């Protein structure tokens, strides 16, 4: 038996189980980013206001540690500077919840024993979340 036997079936199972929850997370993340973009655009409409905001943020070591170094003064750079850390936290939470859902919940419901008794074997409980095309990590990397 190949080491990858049954992986396609496990990926289809993961996609089927996430068909509701994952699009909701992705749409909510996109909505959060678009709301952040419109907030930054209305709060800092001119180049001078964006430069002033970035100078103030660049003087604080704590802000630079949490958000990184600003890379420009245009609207996209400021949106990235202000919202990237929040989106990264949301993606991390998404991954954590989905990994728990596909591992611990499988063990608690007895699904892990059913998967281990099948063609996959006992060494593979569930597919790695980063390999799934519907994984939040993959989805955020594609956007």
Coordinates of C-alpha atoms in Angstrom, one line a residue:
X1 CA 0.0 0.0 0.0
X2 CA 1.3 3.4 -0.9
X3 CA 1.9 6.1 1.7
X4 CA -0.6 8.3 -0.1
X5 CA -3.3 5.7 -0.4
X6 CA -6.7 7.2 0.5
X7 CA -5.4 10.8 0.6
X8 CA -7.8 11.9 -2.1
X9 CA -10.7 10.5 -0.2
X10 CA -9.6 12.2 3.0
X11 CA -9.2 15.6 1.2
X12 CA -12.8 15.2 -0.3
X13 CA -14.0 14.4 3.3
X14 CA -12.3 17.5 4.6
X15 CA -13.7 19.7 1.8
X16 CA -17.2 18.3 2.4
X17 CA -17.0 18.9 6.2
X18 CA -15.8 22.5 5.6
X19 CA -18.2 23.5 2.8
X20 CA -20.1 25.9 5.1
X21 CA -17.7 27.0 7.8
X22 CA -14.7 27.8 5.7
X23 CA -16.5 30.1 3.2
X24 CA -18.0 32.0 6.1
X25 CA -14.6 32.5 7.7
X26 CA -13.1 33.6 4.3
X27 CA -16.0 36.0 3.6
X28 CA -15.9 37.4 7.1
X29 CA -12.1 38.0 6.7
X30 CA -12.7 39.7 3.3
X31 CA -15.4 41.9 4.9
X32 CA -13.1 42.8 7.7
X33 CA -10.4 43.8 5.3
X34 CA -12.8 45.8 3.1
X35 CA -14.2 47.6 6.2
X36 CA -10.6 48.4 7.3
X37 CA -9.8 49.7 3.9
X38 CA -12.8 52.0 3.8
X39 CA -12.0 53.2 7.3
X40 CA -8.4 54.0 6.5
X41 CA -9.5 55.8 3.2
X42 CA -12.0 58.0 5.1
X43 CA -9.7 58.6 8.0
X44 CA -6.6 59.5 6.0
X45 CA -7.9 60.9 2.7
X46 CA -4.7 62.9 1.8
X47 CA -1.1 62.1 1.4
X48 CA -0.1 64.5 4.2
X49 CA -2.4 62.8 6.7
X50 CA -1.0 59.4 5.8
X51 CA 2.5 60.6 6.2
X52 CA 1.7 62.2 9.6
X53 CA 0.1 58.9 10.8
X54 CA 3.0 56.8 9.6
X55 CA 5.5 59.1 11.3
X56 CA 3.7 58.9 14.6
X57 CA 3.4 55.1 14.3
X58 CA 7.1 54.8 13.2
X59 CA 8.3 56.5 16.4
X60 CA 6.8 53.8 18.6
X61 CA 8.9 50.6 19.0
X62 CA 5.8 48.6 20.2
X63 CA 3.8 49.5 17.0
X64 CA 6.7 48.6 14.8
X65 CA 7.1 45.3 16.6
X66 CA 3.4 44.4 16.2
X67 CA 2.8 45.8 12.7
X68 CA 6.2 45.9 11.0
X69 CA 7.9 48.8 9.2
X70 CA 5.7 50.8 6.9
X71 CA 6.7 50.5 3.2
X72 CA 5.1 53.5 1.7
X73 CA 2.7 56.4 2.1
X74 CA 0.1 55.4 -0.5
X75 CA -3.3 54.1 0.6
X76 CA -2.5 50.5 0.0
X77 CA 0.6 50.6 2.1
X78 CA -1.2 52.2 5.0
X79 CA -4.1 49.7 4.8
X80 CA -1.5 46.9 4.8
X81 CA 0.3 48.5 7.8
X82 CA -2.9 48.9 9.8
X83 CA -4.8 45.7 9.0
X84 CA -2.3 43.0 8.2
X85 CA -1.8 41.9 11.8
X86 CA -5.5 41.6 12.4
X87 CA -6.0 39.5 9.3
X88 CA -3.1 37.3 10.3
X89 CA -4.6 36.7 13.7
X90 CA -7.9 35.8 12.0
X91 CA -6.2 33.3 9.7
X92 CA -4.3 31.8 12.7
X93 CA -7.6 31.3 14.6
X94 CA -9.2 29.8 11.5
X95 CA -6.4 27.3 11.2
X96 CA -6.5 26.4 14.8
X97 CA -10.2 25.8 14.9
X98 CA -10.1 23.7 11.7
X99 CA -7.2 21.6 12.9
X100 CA -8.9 20.9 16.1
X101 CA -12.1 20.1 14.2
X102 CA -10.3 17.6 12.0
X103 CA -8.2 15.9 14.7
X104 CA -9.7 16.1 18.2
X105 CA -13.3 16.0 17.0
X106 CA -12.5 12.9 14.9
X107 CA -11.1 11.2 18.0
X108 CA -14.0 12.2 20.2
X109 CA -16.7 11.0 17.7
X110 CA -15.0 7.8 16.8
X111 CA -14.4 8.9 13.2
X112 CA -10.6 8.4 13.7
X113 CA -11.1 4.7 14.2
X114 CA -13.2 4.4 11.1
X115 CA -10.6 6.2 9.0
X116 CA -7.8 4.1 10.5
X117 CA -9.7 0.9 9.7
X118 CA -10.1 1.8 6.0
X119 CA -7.7 1.9 3.1
X120 CA -5.8 4.7 4.7
X121 CA -4.4 2.7 7.5
X122 CA -3.6 3.6 11.1
X123 CA -0.8 6.0 10.4
X124 CA -2.9 8.6 8.7
X125 CA -5.7 10.1 10.8
X126 CA -6.6 13.1 8.6
X127 CA -5.0 15.0 5.8
X128 CA -2.6 17.8 6.7
X129 CA -4.6 21.0 6.7
X130 CA -1.9 22.8 4.7
X131 CA -2.3 20.3 1.8
X132 CA -6.0 20.8 1.4
X133 CA -6.9 23.2 -1.4
X134 CA -9.7 24.6 0.8
X135 CA -7.3 25.2 3.8
X136 CA -7.4 28.7 5.2
X137 CA -3.7 28.9 4.8
X138 CA -3.9 28.0 1.1
X139 CA -6.9 30.3 0.6
X140 CA -5.1 33.3 2.1
X141 CA -2.0 32.6 0.1
X142 CA -4.0 32.6 -3.1
X143 CA -5.6 35.9 -2.4

